[in-house]
Amino acid sequence: MTATPRPGTPAAAAAQHRVPGRRPPAPPSPALHRPPPAPAEKDRTVSNVRMAVTLEEAPWLGWILVKALMRFAFMVANNLVAISSYICYVIVLQPLRLLDSKRFWYIEGIMYKWLLGMVASWGWYAGYTVMEWGEDIKAISKDEAVMLVNHQATGDVCTLMMCLQDKGLVVAQMMWLMDHIFKYTNFGIVSLIHGDFFIRQGKSHRDQQLLLLKKHLENNYRNRDRKWIVLFPEGGFLRKRRETSQAFAKKNNLPFLTHVTLPRIGATKIILNALVARQENGSPAGGDAKELDSRSKGLQWIIDTTIAYPKAEPIDIQTWILGYRKPVVTHVHYRIFPIKDIPLETDNLADWLYQRFIEKEDLLSHFYETGAFPPPKGHEEAVSREMTLSNTWLFLIQSFAFLSGYMWYSIFQYFYHCLF
C-alpha cells in the first residue's frame, strides 16, 4: 500500500504532475554531464597538443638549425679568404695606382663586384630571388645615375647587391651611401677602400655630415671613375622612422604614409649640386628618357627604386646569411627620370622628392593588395622580369676567392719561415 504524500509538500506537487502508469524519469547520470575540465587539466591538454606538433616538426627544425650553422661556417670562411685576398691584391697593386690610376680603380672595381656577388650568392642559394618591374635600367648602365631606394631592413642592401649584378659594370663603379654602423662590420674595410660613404644620422651631426659628403664626392667620385650612387633618402629603417615621419607629416599638412616615410633632402641636394653638369644658361645637362643614347657629361638620371617584400615582411641580413626563412621572391620596381627634369632648388626639390615617395606608397599599397605592381600609365598590364645569377659564374668567383686565400697564406707562410 502506497502512502499518500501530505498536501503542500514538494512530493505532493510532484505527484500532481505525474502521469499515471509512467515511471518518473531517472536522475541524470553523472557520466553524461561531467563538469568542465579544470584549468590545470585544460592547460595539460593544450600542452600535449603543442608537444605533438613540436615532435612532428623536430626533424625539420633540426635540419634548419644544421643548415644555418653550415651556412654560417661557410660565410665566415668566405669572408676570411675573400676580404683578406682583396686587401692583399689592393696593397700589391699600389704601384699601378701611381702609374695608371684609372686602370687600378677598374681592377679594384671588378674585385669589389665579385665580393658583392659572393654576398648575393648567399641569398641566391637560400632561394631568395628578385623579380624586377618597371623600366629596364640596363639601358643606362653606362651613364651616371643616382638610385633613390626605400629602406625597410638590412636585407635591402643585399637585394640590391643581387639585382644589380647583371647590369654590366654598375656594381664595380658604384658608390654606396650607408649608415656609419656598417663601417664596423666585416665589409667595412672593403667599403672604405672602394670609396663608399658612411653617414652618421641625427640632427647634431647633419650639417657636418653633409659637408663631409660634399668633400668626399669631390675627392673620390670622379677620381675613381664612379658612375652610380645608391642612396636611401628616408635616413633609416621604416620601422624606426615611421612614427616620426607621420608626426612630421601631420604637423606640416603632408600625406600620411604607412609603407614608406618622408625622405630627407640634404644628401640628395648635395649629390645633385656636386655632380650635375650645368649648361651655359645654368640649367642641368642630362639625358632624355626617350633618347637613351645621350652621352652628356655629368649625372644624367635619377632611378626611383621601390623594394617590396611579400606580406610586407622584409628580409634582414641574418636571414640572408643563415637561410632559415623559406624561399622568398623580393620585388623591385624602377622608374627613370632624366636629370634635366629634376628641380635643383631646395623647396622644389623637396616637393619633387615627397611626390616620389607618395607614389612609392601607392605602388606598395597596390602590391600588398594584389601581389603585383600596377602597370605604367598607358599600359593594360605590368610586365615583370625574373633576375637570374649564373651558377657557373658564382662557382668561379668563389673558387678564385678560396684559391687566392690559399695562395696568400702560402706566401705569408714562406716569408715567415724565411724570417724566423
Short mmCIF file of C-alpha atoms in Angstrom, two decimals:
data_model
loop_
_atom_site.label_atom_id
_atom_site.label_comp_id
_atom_site.label_asym_id
_atom_site.label_seq_id
_atom_site.Cartn_x
_atom_site.Cartn_y
_atom_site.Cartn_z
CA MET A 1 0.00 0.00 0.00
CA THR A 2 1.44 3.31 -1.07
CA ALA A 3 1.48 6.19 1.37
CA THR A 4 -0.21 9.42 0.25
CA PRO A 5 2.03 12.46 0.49
CA ARG A 6 0.99 15.27 2.76
CA PRO A 7 -0.62 18.24 1.00
CA GLY A 8 1.62 21.27 0.47
CA THR A 9 4.84 19.29 0.36
CA PRO A 10 7.18 19.11 -2.72
CA ALA A 11 6.31 15.45 -3.03
CA ALA A 12 2.61 16.25 -3.29
CA ALA A 13 3.30 18.88 -6.02
CA ALA A 14 5.32 16.34 -7.99
CA ALA A 15 2.52 13.77 -7.63
CA GLN A 16 0.02 16.16 -9.20
CA HIS A 17 2.11 16.34 -12.40
CA ARG A 18 2.88 12.61 -12.52
CA VAL A 19 1.32 10.75 -15.42
CA PRO A 20 -0.42 7.55 -14.34
CA GLY A 21 1.31 4.39 -15.47
CA ARG A 22 4.61 6.13 -16.30
CA ARG A 23 7.60 5.89 -14.06
CA PRO A 24 9.31 9.12 -13.21
CA PRO A 25 12.49 9.82 -15.21
CA ALA A 26 15.68 8.65 -13.66
CA PRO A 27 18.03 11.34 -12.39
CA PRO A 28 20.70 12.38 -14.92
CA SER A 29 23.78 10.23 -14.96
CA PRO A 30 26.90 11.96 -13.69
CA ALA A 31 28.87 10.41 -16.55
CA LEU A 32 26.76 12.21 -19.19
CA HIS A 33 27.02 15.64 -17.57
CA ARG A 34 30.59 15.96 -16.41
CA PRO A 35 31.66 19.36 -15.19
CA PRO A 36 34.00 21.34 -17.48
CA PRO A 37 37.66 20.42 -17.07
CA ALA A 38 39.62 22.36 -14.54
CA PRO A 39 42.08 24.99 -15.85
CA ALA A 40 45.06 22.80 -14.97
CA GLU A 41 43.60 19.89 -16.98
CA LYS A 42 42.88 22.19 -19.95
CA ASP A 43 46.47 23.51 -19.88
CA ARG A 44 47.77 19.94 -19.90
CA THR A 45 45.66 19.16 -22.98
CA VAL A 46 46.93 22.20 -24.89
CA SER A 47 50.47 21.38 -23.80
CA ASN A 48 50.13 17.83 -25.11
CA VAL A 49 48.89 19.11 -28.49
CA ARG A 50 51.78 21.56 -28.73
CA MET A 51 54.23 18.84 -27.78
CA ALA A 52 52.86 16.57 -30.53
CA VAL A 53 53.20 19.36 -33.11
CA THR A 54 56.70 20.12 -31.89
CA LEU A 55 57.73 16.47 -32.10
CA GLU A 56 56.42 16.26 -35.65
CA GLU A 57 58.35 19.40 -36.62
CA ALA A 58 61.51 18.42 -34.76
CA PRO A 59 63.30 16.85 -37.77
CA TRP A 60 62.55 19.90 -39.92
CA LEU A 61 63.65 22.33 -37.21
CA GLY A 62 66.77 20.27 -36.66
CA TRP A 63 67.63 20.41 -40.36
CA ILE A 64 67.06 24.19 -40.40
CA LEU A 65 69.45 24.56 -37.45
CA VAL A 66 72.13 22.36 -39.03
CA LYS A 67 71.80 24.15 -42.35
CA ALA A 68 72.05 27.55 -40.64
CA LEU A 69 75.22 26.50 -38.82
CA MET A 70 76.75 25.17 -42.04
CA ARG A 71 75.88 28.38 -43.90
CA PHE A 72 77.32 30.49 -41.10
CA ALA A 73 80.56 28.50 -41.13
CA PHE A 74 80.83 28.89 -44.90
CA MET A 75 80.11 32.63 -44.65
CA VAL A 76 82.89 33.08 -42.09
CA ALA A 77 85.36 31.14 -44.24
CA ASN A 78 84.19 33.02 -47.34
CA ASN A 79 84.76 36.38 -45.67
CA LEU A 80 88.15 35.40 -44.31
CA VAL A 81 89.59 34.32 -47.65
CA ALA A 82 87.78 36.82 -49.92
CA ILE A 83 88.24 40.02 -47.92
CA SER A 84 91.81 39.17 -46.94
CA SER A 85 92.68 38.41 -50.57
CA TYR A 86 91.02 41.65 -51.73
CA ILE A 87 93.13 43.68 -49.28
CA CYS A 88 96.33 41.89 -50.32
CA TYR A 89 95.65 42.48 -54.03
CA VAL A 90 94.95 46.17 -53.38
CA ILE A 91 98.24 46.54 -51.48
CA VAL A 92 100.25 44.77 -54.18
CA LEU A 93 98.64 46.92 -56.89
CA GLN A 94 99.55 50.25 -55.26
CA PRO A 95 102.39 50.91 -57.77
CA LEU A 96 99.81 50.61 -60.57
CA ARG A 97 97.70 53.21 -58.75
CA LEU A 98 100.58 55.68 -59.06
CA LEU A 99 101.26 54.84 -62.71
CA ASP A 100 97.73 54.38 -64.04
CA SER A 101 95.05 55.35 -61.53
CA LYS A 102 92.15 54.63 -63.88
CA ARG A 103 93.27 51.06 -64.55
CA PHE A 104 93.88 50.47 -60.84
CA TRP A 105 90.34 51.51 -59.90
CA TYR A 106 88.95 49.43 -62.75
CA ILE A 107 90.65 46.30 -61.36
CA GLU A 108 89.61 47.19 -57.82
CA GLY A 109 86.03 47.66 -59.04
CA ILE A 110 85.99 44.22 -60.64
CA MET A 111 87.13 42.62 -57.37
CA TYR A 112 84.54 44.68 -55.50
CA LYS A 113 81.84 43.39 -57.86
CA TRP A 114 82.97 39.83 -57.21
CA LEU A 115 82.79 40.37 -53.45
CA LEU A 116 79.24 41.68 -53.72
CA GLY A 117 78.46 38.74 -55.99
CA MET A 118 79.53 36.40 -53.18
CA VAL A 119 77.16 38.16 -50.78
CA ALA A 120 74.41 37.83 -53.40
CA SER A 121 75.14 34.11 -53.70
CA TRP A 122 74.34 33.53 -50.02
CA GLY A 123 70.76 34.61 -50.66
CA TRP A 124 70.58 33.05 -54.11
CA TYR A 125 71.35 29.56 -52.84
CA ALA A 126 68.83 30.00 -50.00
CA GLY A 127 66.08 30.67 -52.55
CA TYR A 128 65.90 34.44 -52.07
CA THR A 129 65.44 35.73 -55.60
CA VAL A 130 64.41 39.02 -57.23
CA MET A 131 61.63 39.93 -59.66
CA GLU A 132 62.12 43.25 -61.46
CA TRP A 133 59.34 45.58 -62.63
CA GLY A 134 59.08 48.87 -64.46
CA GLU A 135 61.69 50.34 -66.77
CA ASP A 136 64.82 48.48 -67.84
CA ILE A 137 67.80 50.15 -66.16
CA LYS A 138 70.31 48.15 -68.21
CA ALA A 139 69.80 50.74 -70.95
CA ILE A 140 71.50 53.41 -68.81
CA SER A 141 74.12 51.21 -67.11
CA LYS A 142 76.99 53.17 -68.72
CA ASP A 143 75.63 56.58 -67.71
CA GLU A 144 75.87 58.35 -64.36
CA ALA A 145 72.81 57.88 -62.17
CA VAL A 146 71.51 58.08 -58.60
CA MET A 147 69.28 55.35 -57.18
CA LEU A 148 66.72 56.56 -54.63
CA VAL A 149 65.62 53.50 -52.66
CA ASN A 150 63.07 52.96 -49.89
CA HIS A 151 64.57 51.36 -46.79
CA GLN A 152 62.87 48.64 -44.74
CA ALA A 153 65.65 46.38 -43.42
CA THR A 154 69.30 45.40 -43.81
CA GLY A 155 68.26 42.93 -46.49
CA ASP A 156 67.58 45.86 -48.85
CA VAL A 157 71.33 46.22 -49.39
CA CYS A 158 71.73 42.51 -50.12
CA THR A 159 68.79 42.63 -52.53
CA LEU A 160 70.42 45.47 -54.48
CA MET A 161 73.75 43.63 -54.49
CA MET A 162 71.94 40.75 -56.19
CA CYS A 163 69.70 42.52 -58.70
CA LEU A 164 72.48 44.83 -59.97
CA GLN A 165 74.94 42.02 -60.71
CA ASP A 166 73.67 41.59 -64.27
CA LYS A 167 73.76 45.33 -65.08
CA GLY A 168 77.24 45.42 -66.63
CA LEU A 169 79.88 47.27 -64.60
CA VAL A 170 77.35 49.16 -62.49
CA VAL A 171 78.37 47.39 -59.26
CA ALA A 172 82.08 47.88 -59.98
CA GLN A 173 81.59 51.63 -60.49
CA MET A 174 79.05 52.18 -57.76
CA MET A 175 79.29 54.28 -54.61
CA TRP A 176 77.07 53.47 -51.62
CA LEU A 177 75.83 55.93 -49.02
CA MET A 178 75.08 53.89 -45.91
CA ASP A 179 74.76 54.22 -42.16
CA HIS A 180 78.07 54.60 -40.33
CA ILE A 181 77.42 51.42 -38.34
CA PHE A 182 78.31 49.41 -41.48
CA LYS A 183 81.85 50.75 -41.18
CA TYR A 184 82.38 48.41 -38.24
CA THR A 185 81.14 45.27 -39.97
CA ASN A 186 83.29 42.70 -41.74
CA PHE A 187 82.63 44.51 -45.03
CA GLY A 188 83.54 47.93 -43.66
CA ILE A 189 87.21 47.82 -44.68
CA VAL A 190 86.24 46.90 -48.25
CA SER A 191 83.78 49.81 -48.46
CA LEU A 192 86.40 52.20 -47.09
CA ILE A 193 88.91 51.15 -49.75
CA HIS A 194 86.32 51.27 -52.52
CA GLY A 195 85.25 54.78 -51.55
CA ASP A 196 81.74 54.31 -50.14
CA PHE A 197 80.50 56.98 -47.75
CA PHE A 198 79.34 56.27 -44.21
CA ILE A 199 76.87 58.85 -42.96
CA ARG A 200 76.08 59.43 -39.29
CA GLN A 201 72.40 60.01 -38.53
CA GLY A 202 70.98 62.59 -36.14
CA LYS A 203 70.34 66.34 -36.10
CA SER A 204 73.53 67.06 -34.19
CA HIS A 205 75.65 65.51 -36.97
CA ARG A 206 73.58 66.52 -40.00
CA ASP A 207 75.34 69.70 -41.16
CA GLN A 208 78.80 68.28 -40.59
CA GLN A 209 77.95 65.07 -42.42
CA LEU A 210 76.66 66.97 -45.45
CA LEU A 211 79.91 68.93 -45.66
CA LEU A 212 81.88 65.69 -45.40
CA LEU A 213 79.73 64.15 -48.13
CA LYS A 214 80.38 67.08 -50.46
CA LYS A 215 84.13 66.80 -49.87
CA HIS A 216 84.01 63.03 -50.33
CA LEU A 217 82.28 63.35 -53.69
CA GLU A 218 84.80 65.94 -54.87
CA ASN A 219 87.76 63.76 -53.89
CA ASN A 220 86.55 60.28 -54.81
CA TYR A 221 83.65 60.17 -57.26
CA ARG A 222 85.36 61.41 -60.43
CA ASN A 223 88.87 60.30 -59.49
CA ARG A 224 87.74 56.71 -59.06
CA ASP A 225 85.53 56.70 -62.17
CA ARG A 226 82.30 56.10 -60.27
CA LYS A 227 79.03 56.05 -62.21
CA TRP A 228 76.14 55.22 -59.88
CA ILE A 229 75.28 56.26 -56.33
CA VAL A 230 72.89 54.31 -54.09
CA LEU A 231 71.04 56.50 -51.60
CA PHE A 232 68.33 55.73 -49.02
CA PRO A 233 66.71 59.17 -48.61
CA GLU A 234 64.49 58.14 -45.70
CA GLY A 235 67.55 58.16 -43.45
CA GLY A 236 66.76 54.95 -41.60
CA PHE A 237 64.63 51.82 -41.48
CA LEU A 238 60.87 52.10 -41.94
CA ARG A 239 60.03 50.62 -38.54
CA LYS A 240 62.27 53.15 -36.78
CA ARG A 241 61.22 56.29 -38.63
CA ARG A 242 57.54 55.73 -39.36
CA GLU A 243 56.10 57.40 -36.25
CA THR A 244 58.43 60.39 -36.51
CA SER A 245 57.64 60.80 -40.19
CA GLN A 246 53.89 60.60 -39.60
CA ALA A 247 54.11 63.19 -36.84
CA PHE A 248 56.08 65.50 -39.15
CA ALA A 249 53.52 64.96 -41.92
CA LYS A 250 50.63 65.81 -39.60
CA LYS A 251 52.38 68.95 -38.39
CA ASN A 252 53.17 70.15 -41.93
CA ASN A 253 49.92 69.07 -43.62
CA LEU A 254 51.65 66.37 -45.68
CA PRO A 255 50.21 62.97 -46.71
CA PHE A 256 50.03 60.24 -44.06
CA LEU A 257 52.32 57.43 -45.25
CA THR A 258 52.39 53.86 -43.93
CA HIS A 259 54.66 51.83 -46.21
CA VAL A 260 57.38 54.48 -46.59
CA THR A 261 58.48 57.59 -44.71
CA LEU A 262 59.00 61.12 -45.93
CA PRO A 263 62.51 61.50 -47.40
CA ARG A 264 65.22 63.80 -46.14
CA ILE A 265 66.52 66.30 -48.64
CA GLY A 266 70.10 67.08 -47.57
CA ALA A 267 72.13 64.26 -49.12
CA THR A 268 70.15 64.31 -52.38
CA LYS A 269 70.68 68.06 -52.77
CA ILE A 270 74.44 67.75 -52.10
CA ILE A 271 74.78 64.96 -54.69
CA LEU A 272 72.86 66.83 -57.37
CA ASN A 273 74.71 70.11 -56.80
CA ALA A 274 78.09 68.36 -56.87
CA LEU A 275 77.57 66.04 -59.84
CA VAL A 276 75.04 67.58 -62.22
CA ALA A 277 76.75 69.23 -65.18
CA ARG A 278 75.48 72.71 -65.99
CA GLN A 279 74.72 74.19 -69.38
CA GLU A 280 75.71 77.72 -70.24
CA ASN A 281 72.33 79.02 -69.13
CA GLY A 282 72.72 77.32 -65.74
CA SER A 283 70.13 74.60 -66.33
CA PRO A 284 71.12 70.97 -65.70
CA ALA A 285 72.50 68.99 -68.63
CA GLY A 286 71.17 65.47 -68.70
CA GLY A 287 69.71 62.66 -70.74
CA ASP A 288 66.28 62.28 -72.24
CA ALA A 289 64.18 59.28 -71.21
CA LYS A 290 63.20 58.78 -74.85
CA GLU A 291 66.74 59.08 -76.15
CA LEU A 292 68.82 56.68 -74.08
CA ASP A 293 71.83 57.06 -76.35
CA SER A 294 72.51 60.53 -74.92
CA ARG A 295 76.03 60.76 -73.53
CA SER A 296 76.24 64.23 -71.99
CA LYS A 297 78.71 64.54 -69.15
CA GLY A 298 77.73 64.60 -65.52
CA LEU A 299 74.88 62.99 -63.66
CA GLN A 300 72.13 62.13 -66.13
CA TRP A 301 69.47 60.01 -64.44
CA ILE A 302 67.51 59.54 -61.24
CA ILE A 303 66.34 55.93 -60.76
CA ASP A 304 63.37 55.77 -58.42
CA THR A 305 63.69 52.28 -56.92
CA THR A 306 60.98 50.64 -54.81
CA ILE A 307 61.62 47.38 -52.95
CA ALA A 308 58.61 45.28 -51.89
CA TYR A 309 58.55 42.08 -49.84
CA PRO A 310 55.61 39.62 -49.84
CA LYS A 311 53.23 40.31 -46.92
CA ALA A 312 55.39 43.35 -46.05
CA GLU A 313 57.85 41.06 -44.25
CA PRO A 314 61.35 42.31 -45.12
CA ILE A 315 64.48 40.16 -45.09
CA ASP A 316 67.28 41.07 -42.71
CA ILE A 317 70.97 40.28 -43.03
CA GLN A 318 70.73 37.42 -40.52
CA THR A 319 68.14 35.67 -42.65
CA TRP A 320 70.23 36.30 -45.77
CA ILE A 321 73.25 34.65 -44.16
CA LEU A 322 71.63 31.77 -42.25
CA GLY A 323 68.84 30.99 -44.72
CA TYR A 324 66.34 29.83 -42.09
CA ARG A 325 63.39 31.52 -43.82
CA LYS A 326 61.55 29.76 -46.64
CA PRO A 327 62.39 30.89 -50.22
CA VAL A 328 61.14 34.41 -50.91
CA VAL A 329 60.82 36.45 -54.10
CA THR A 330 61.62 40.14 -53.49
CA HIS A 331 60.12 42.57 -55.98
CA VAL A 332 61.97 45.67 -57.21
CA HIS A 333 60.31 48.41 -59.27
CA TYR A 334 62.25 51.01 -61.32
CA ARG A 335 61.31 54.39 -62.76
CA ILE A 336 63.84 56.52 -64.66
CA PHE A 337 63.80 60.31 -64.60
CA PRO A 338 66.15 62.45 -66.74
CA ILE A 339 68.15 64.86 -64.63
CA LYS A 340 67.09 67.83 -66.72
CA ASP A 341 63.54 67.37 -65.39
CA ILE A 342 64.64 67.45 -61.73
CA PRO A 343 64.35 70.81 -59.92
CA LEU A 344 67.55 71.71 -58.06
CA GLU A 345 66.17 74.48 -55.84
CA THR A 346 65.65 73.31 -52.27
CA ASP A 347 61.87 73.84 -51.98
CA ASN A 348 61.07 72.46 -55.43
CA LEU A 349 63.42 69.51 -54.92
CA ALA A 350 61.72 68.73 -51.60
CA ASP A 351 58.30 68.76 -53.28
CA TRP A 352 59.62 66.54 -56.08
CA LEU A 353 61.07 64.01 -53.60
CA TYR A 354 57.90 63.99 -51.50
CA GLN A 355 55.90 63.25 -54.63
CA ARG A 356 58.14 60.29 -55.48
CA PHE A 357 57.62 58.76 -52.05
CA ILE A 358 53.88 59.36 -52.20
CA GLU A 359 53.97 57.39 -55.44
CA LYS A 360 56.01 54.70 -53.68
CA GLU A 361 53.25 54.49 -51.07
CA ASP A 362 50.69 53.90 -53.81
CA LEU A 363 52.92 51.32 -55.52
CA LEU A 364 53.43 49.37 -52.30
CA SER A 365 49.74 49.56 -51.34
CA HIS A 366 48.81 48.09 -54.72
CA PHE A 367 51.49 45.40 -54.39
CA TYR A 368 50.41 44.31 -50.90
CA GLU A 369 46.79 44.08 -52.07
CA THR A 370 47.37 42.28 -55.39
CA GLY A 371 50.87 40.76 -55.25
CA ALA A 372 51.98 42.79 -58.27
CA PHE A 373 52.92 46.35 -59.11
CA PRO A 374 50.42 48.39 -61.15
CA PRO A 375 51.01 48.83 -64.88
CA PRO A 376 52.54 52.10 -66.08
CA LYS A 377 50.25 54.76 -67.50
CA GLY A 378 49.04 53.86 -70.98
CA HIS A 379 49.52 50.11 -70.44
CA GLU A 380 46.96 47.49 -69.51
CA GLU A 381 49.26 45.22 -67.52
CA ALA A 382 52.62 45.39 -65.78
CA VAL A 383 55.46 43.24 -67.07
CA SER A 384 57.92 41.62 -64.67
CA ARG A 385 61.37 40.18 -65.36
CA GLU A 386 62.96 37.42 -63.31
CA MET A 387 66.52 38.31 -62.35
CA THR A 388 68.95 35.37 -62.52
CA LEU A 389 72.51 34.72 -61.48
CA SER A 390 74.83 32.33 -63.27
CA ASN A 391 75.73 29.40 -61.04
CA THR A 392 78.86 28.87 -63.12
CA TRP A 393 79.97 32.46 -62.54
CA LEU A 394 79.25 32.20 -58.82
CA PHE A 395 81.29 28.98 -58.64
CA LEU A 396 84.21 30.63 -60.46
CA ILE A 397 84.39 33.70 -58.24
CA GLN A 398 84.08 31.58 -55.10
CA SER A 399 86.83 29.28 -56.37
CA PHE A 400 89.02 32.28 -57.18
CA ALA A 401 88.49 33.62 -53.65
CA PHE A 402 89.48 30.37 -51.93
CA LEU A 403 92.43 29.77 -54.28
CA SER A 404 93.60 33.35 -53.67
CA GLY A 405 93.27 32.83 -49.95
CA TYR A 406 95.40 29.69 -50.16
CA MET A 407 97.96 31.49 -52.34
CA TRP A 408 98.35 34.42 -49.93
CA TYR A 409 98.53 32.04 -46.96
CA SER A 410 101.34 30.13 -48.67
CA ILE A 411 103.21 33.36 -49.47
CA PHE A 412 102.97 34.65 -45.90
CA GLN A 413 103.95 31.25 -44.53
CA TYR A 414 107.03 31.18 -46.81
CA PHE A 415 108.22 34.61 -45.70
CA TYR A 416 107.54 33.77 -42.06
CA HIS A 417 109.78 30.70 -42.26
CA CYS A 418 112.43 32.71 -44.08
CA LEU A 419 112.49 35.39 -41.41
CA PHE A 420 112.06 33.24 -38.35
#
